[in-house]
Amino acid sequence: MQKIPIRRPKASRHHRMAALAVSGITLGCTAFSPAPAVLAQSPGNTPARTATSGPATPPSKGAEDAAGGDSVHRISGGDTLWALAEQLYGSGARWPDLYRANRESIEKAARAHGHPSGADGHRIFAGTAIHAPALEKTDKTTGKTAGETTGRTADGNTPAPADPHVARFERRLARSGYVSQSGSEAVFDLNRRYCEGTLFSGMWPNPQSPYIVTDLPEVPGQAANTNPPVTWRLREDEAVVLIGTTPPPEAYFSFDLTMVRGSLHTGPVLWPAVGDPVNNGTVRTNGPTPYGQPFALVITGHERTRTEVNEMLAAAGLGGAINNVTVPPAMFRLGLGEDADQFLLGIRTAAPEPGSEKALDAYRDAPPLQVLRVRPKGTSADGTKPVYAPDPLPVPRLRVAGTGATELDLNPALQLLRRRIIDAHPEFEARDVALERGFEQSYPGLQSDKVIDPPTPGIGALSNDADDPLSPSFDLPDGSFVVAYGTNHVATGQASYSSISLYADEEAAVSVAAKHHRDLRGSARDFIADQPHADKLYAWTFSRAGDAGPTGPHVTRLPSTGTDFCAQYGADRPVDMSRMQAVARAYMQPETLTHPALSSLLLDRLLVFTPKSASRSASASKPSSEPQSASEPKSASKSE
């Protein structure tokens, strides 16, 4: 039975958020109770059962092992296809398999309740019988089931289910004289790759946001990519198309295109962002929310190709969910020869909403995404030559950072927090370490060849959505600890996601520990509970002092300096665990949907504490008993 697509006017971000709060439609296709009683579910929760019409019907006999036989489940109020897929198959990302198997009954139920369609399975109703087809066992060697051609994770996890939009789009491609090649999406662990010798440096990865990257096949005849499997070249009239489902509810996600010039194996590399990323504040989807909805991403530098690909995606049912990303030929070298630039599409996912943690883990394990490289088919056997005449897209406008609002009025509270932290540890000697702008912005860095060569940060693959202040390297011996403190940039309204992360070895730059804005909430109250702005600041301890140092809920214990970091990956590449570095991240200001203006932020700070019995720091001196100015604080040896 053919689905009737829903036609909705494109709403503003604020209206979309309001609709999300009212509708209760979240990732995984929330079940509605029979009309007129409609289920309302908090957007921050995982799409699991909510008791609105009695307890959910348990799976029928045999559903415990859906891989061994078909089963039937009758929808109850609060059910979602994501939750059912997680229960039946062990992965919520398989919910499209349930929808495809039950499209006719889902659509029929939606029409019976006065809706034009089931919105591709995102609207289901209590009482509908759901047939759960058996899935083939996954081959542990290939990571694929018989007949599957979808992507899988780098570690061989279960492939993501096929998306019906992909099949419709591929049929349109064939009719329009285009050819396509399929790629895959998988998490790329920079720590692991460094330890295994694939990367010359970990380059300060965010441990709380494993990067999902795109692997694309090469075009026959092209110059070999220098960074397989993560980088690819782009023919002048070619497009890369990503079709699938957006991540579950979280503080921040983005689809970020970057250019990589140089070898990730040997370094150094020039690694700028290509324009603004598509993030959860700007993404266009087929649903009323940015989360868990069908969407498409089109990457190209050619106007005719973009127009034709957009028309084919619209015909495939994604007309309102197309997100265009421009690779401007004025700035980048398109083509498939040795002198052409190479690109990397990375997906950042950070800080799931409470209740969505398992959904995000499942999304990362088996991304419900399919990527294709598509191009007009020529008559020549050489696939590297453009078929269409040059039709370059112009450089798009960038989102403007900053609103004029700042955190600077919090500086007195920040200085008081510093003094209170020092006062709390009289047996230790304190030393200040200041964070500062560490990475150049992408387009200025591209023009001046600011390469990454740790400890030199260069452009650093820095997203245009982020400010990433960086500390110099510092020693953190066993028996010592470091307190990171500053403003919680989400609490002040300057960011949608912020964090503080520690890295080991100034050249390896591998991630050791991190805490994001939700973890940091309330931590400054340990020192300034009597201050009205306490909840806009944070203070988190990373310790190697054991029981002799700070303890409590706002302390992370670090591995000792003698720890073999790469042993966790079965590798023996050395990492100097005694040398540390910190990065503070602030992503996407809500009002501007891009990075905060750096001038509006109070920069995060560090206090490094060593036992007074140890050797005195060469830079130690008494701290002032008066509040410091907005400039960097003086070095501290003790508190008076």
Coordinates of N, CA and C in Angstrom, one line a residue, residues 248-330:
P248 N 19.4 10.5 18.3 CA 18.4 10.7 19.3 C 18.6 11.9 20.1
P249 N 17.6 12.3 21.0 CA 17.7 13.6 21.7 C 19.0 13.7 22.5
E250 N 19.7 14.8 22.3 CA 21.0 15.1 22.9 C 21.3 16.6 22.9
A251 N 22.3 17.0 23.6 CA 22.6 18.4 23.7 C 23.1 19.0 22.4
Y252 N 23.8 18.1 21.6 CA 24.4 18.6 20.4 C 24.8 17.5 19.5
F253 N 24.4 17.6 18.2 CA 25.0 16.7 17.2 C 25.2 17.6 15.9
S254 N 26.2 17.1 15.1 CA 26.4 17.8 13.9 C 27.0 16.8 12.8
F255 N 26.8 17.2 11.6 CA 27.4 16.6 10.4 C 28.4 17.6 9.9
D256 N 29.6 17.3 10.0 CA 30.7 18.3 9.9 C 31.6 17.9 8.8
L257 N 31.7 18.6 7.7 CA 32.6 18.3 6.6 C 33.9 19.1 6.7
T258 N 35.0 18.4 6.6 CA 36.3 19.0 6.7 C 37.2 18.6 5.5
M259 N 38.2 19.3 5.3 CA 39.2 19.0 4.3 C 40.5 18.5 5.0
V260 N 41.1 17.5 4.5 CA 42.4 17.0 5.1 C 43.4 17.0 4.0
R261 N 44.4 17.8 4.2 CA 45.6 17.8 3.2 C 46.8 17.4 3.9
G262 N 47.4 16.3 3.5 CA 48.5 15.7 4.1 C 48.2 14.3 4.6
S263 N 49.2 13.6 5.3 CA 49.0 12.3 5.7 C 48.7 12.2 7.2
L264 N 47.6 11.6 7.5 CA 47.2 11.3 8.9 C 48.1 10.3 9.6
H265 N 48.8 9.5 8.8 CA 49.7 8.5 9.3 C 51.0 9.1 9.8
T266 N 51.6 10.0 9.0 CA 52.9 10.6 9.3 C 52.8 12.0 9.8
G267 N 51.7 12.8 9.4 CA 51.6 14.2 9.8 C 52.7 15.0 9.2
P268 N 52.7 16.3 9.3 CA 51.5 17.1 9.9 C 50.4 17.2 8.8
V269 N 49.2 17.7 9.2 CA 48.1 17.8 8.3 C 47.5 19.2 8.4
L270 N 47.0 19.6 7.3 CA 46.1 20.9 7.2 C 44.7 20.4 7.3
W271 N 43.9 20.8 8.3 CA 42.6 20.2 8.5 C 41.5 21.2 8.8
P272 N 41.1 22.0 7.9 CA 40.0 23.0 8.1 C 38.6 22.5 7.9
A273 N 37.7 23.1 8.6 CA 36.2 22.9 8.3 C 35.9 23.5 7.0
V274 N 34.9 22.8 6.3 CA 34.3 23.3 5.0 C 33.0 24.0 5.4
G275 N 33.0 25.2 5.7 CA 31.8 26.0 6.0 C 31.2 25.5 7.3
D276 N 30.0 25.9 7.5 CA 29.3 25.6 8.8 C 28.7 24.1 8.8
P277 N 28.8 23.4 9.9 CA 28.2 22.1 9.9 C 26.7 22.2 10.0
V278 N 26.0 21.1 9.6 CA 24.6 20.9 9.9 C 24.4 20.4 11.3
N279 N 23.8 21.1 12.2 CA 23.7 20.7 13.6 C 22.2 20.5 14.0
N280 N 22.0 20.1 15.2 CA 20.6 19.9 15.7 C 19.8 21.2 15.8
G281 N 20.4 22.3 15.6 CA 19.6 23.6 15.6 C 19.3 24.0 14.2
T282 N 20.0 23.4 13.2 CA 19.7 23.8 11.8 C 19.2 22.7 10.9
V283 N 19.3 21.5 11.3 CA 19.0 20.4 10.4 C 17.5 20.4 10.0
R284 N 17.3 20.0 8.7 CA 16.0 19.9 8.2 C 15.6 18.4 8.2
T285 N 14.5 18.0 8.7 CA 14.1 16.6 8.8 C 12.6 16.5 8.3
N286 N 12.2 15.2 8.2 CA 10.8 15.0 7.8 C 9.9 15.0 8.9
G287 N 10.3 15.3 10.1 CA 9.5 15.3 11.3 C 9.4 16.6 12.0
P288 N 8.7 16.6 13.1 CA 8.6 17.9 13.9 C 9.7 18.2 14.8
T289 N 10.7 17.4 14.8 CA 11.8 17.5 15.7 C 13.1 17.2 15.0
P290 N 14.3 17.7 15.5 CA 15.5 17.3 14.8 C 16.0 15.9 15.1
Y291 N 15.4 15.2 16.1 CA 15.9 13.9 16.6 C 15.1 12.7 16.1
G292 N 15.9 11.7 15.7 CA 15.3 10.5 15.2 C 14.4 10.6 14.0
Q293 N 14.7 11.5 13.1 CA 13.9 11.7 12.0 C 14.6 11.5 10.6
P294 N 13.9 11.1 9.6 CA 14.5 10.9 8.3 C 15.0 12.3 7.8
F295 N 16.2 12.2 7.1 CA 16.8 13.4 6.5 C 17.8 13.0 5.4
A296 N 18.3 13.9 4.7 CA 19.3 13.7 3.7 C 20.3 14.8 3.7
L297 N 21.5 14.5 3.4 CA 22.6 15.5 3.3 C 23.2 15.4 1.9
V298 N 23.4 16.5 1.3 CA 24.0 16.5 -0.1 C 25.2 17.4 -0.1
I299 N 26.4 16.8 -0.4 CA 27.7 17.5 -0.5 C 28.1 17.6 -1.9
T300 N 28.3 18.8 -2.4 CA 28.8 19.0 -3.8 C 29.3 20.4 -3.9
G301 N 30.0 20.6 -5.0 CA 30.5 22.0 -5.4 C 29.9 22.4 -6.7
H302 N 28.9 21.6 -7.2 CA 28.4 21.8 -8.6 C 26.9 22.1 -8.5
E303 N 26.5 23.2 -9.1 CA 25.1 23.7 -9.0 C 24.1 22.8 -9.7
R304 N 24.4 22.4 -11.0 CA 23.5 21.5 -11.7 C 23.3 20.2 -11.0
T305 N 24.4 19.6 -10.5 CA 24.4 18.3 -9.8 C 23.5 18.5 -8.6
R306 N 23.7 19.6 -7.8 CA 22.9 19.7 -6.6 C 21.4 19.8 -7.0
T307 N 21.1 20.6 -8.0 CA 19.7 20.7 -8.4 C 19.1 19.4 -8.7
E308 N 19.8 18.6 -9.5 CA 19.2 17.3 -10.0 C 19.1 16.3 -8.8
V309 N 20.1 16.3 -8.0 CA 20.1 15.4 -6.8 C 19.0 15.8 -5.8
N310 N 18.8 17.1 -5.6 CA 17.7 17.5 -4.8 C 16.4 17.1 -5.3
E311 N 16.2 17.2 -6.7 CA 14.9 16.8 -7.3 C 14.7 15.3 -7.1
M312 N 15.7 14.5 -7.2 CA 15.6 13.1 -7.0 C 15.3 12.7 -5.6
L313 N 15.9 13.4 -4.6 CA 15.6 13.2 -3.2 C 14.2 13.6 -2.9
A314 N 13.7 14.7 -3.4 CA 12.3 15.1 -3.2 C 11.3 14.0 -3.7
A315 N 11.6 13.5 -4.9 CA 10.8 12.4 -5.4 C 10.8 11.2 -4.6
A316 N 11.9 11.0 -3.9 CA 12.0 9.8 -3.0 C 11.4 10.0 -1.6
G317 N 10.8 11.2 -1.4 CA 10.1 11.4 -0.2 C 10.8 12.3 0.8
L318 N 11.9 12.9 0.4 CA 12.7 13.7 1.4 C 12.8 15.2 1.0
G319 N 11.7 15.6 0.3 CA 11.8 17.0 -0.1 C 12.0 18.1 0.9
G320 N 11.3 17.9 2.1 CA 11.5 18.9 3.2 C 12.6 18.6 4.1
A321 N 13.4 17.6 3.8 CA 14.4 17.1 4.7 C 15.8 17.1 4.1
I322 N 16.0 18.0 3.1 CA 17.3 18.0 2.4 C 18.2 19.1 3.0
N323 N 19.4 18.7 3.3 CA 20.4 19.6 3.9 C 21.6 19.7 2.9
N324 N 21.8 20.9 2.3 CA 22.9 21.1 1.3 C 24.1 21.6 2.0
V325 N 25.2 21.0 1.7 CA 26.6 21.4 2.1 C 27.4 21.7 0.9
T326 N 27.9 22.9 0.8 CA 28.7 23.4 -0.3 C 30.2 23.2 -0.1
V327 N 30.8 22.6 -1.1 CA 32.3 22.6 -1.2 C 32.7 23.6 -2.3
P328 N 33.0 24.8 -1.9 CA 33.2 25.9 -2.9 C 34.5 25.7 -3.7
P329 N 34.4 25.6 -5.0 CA 35.6 25.5 -5.8 C 36.5 26.7 -5.7
A330 N 36.0 27.8 -5.2 CA 36.9 29.0 -5.0 C 37.9 28.8 -3.9

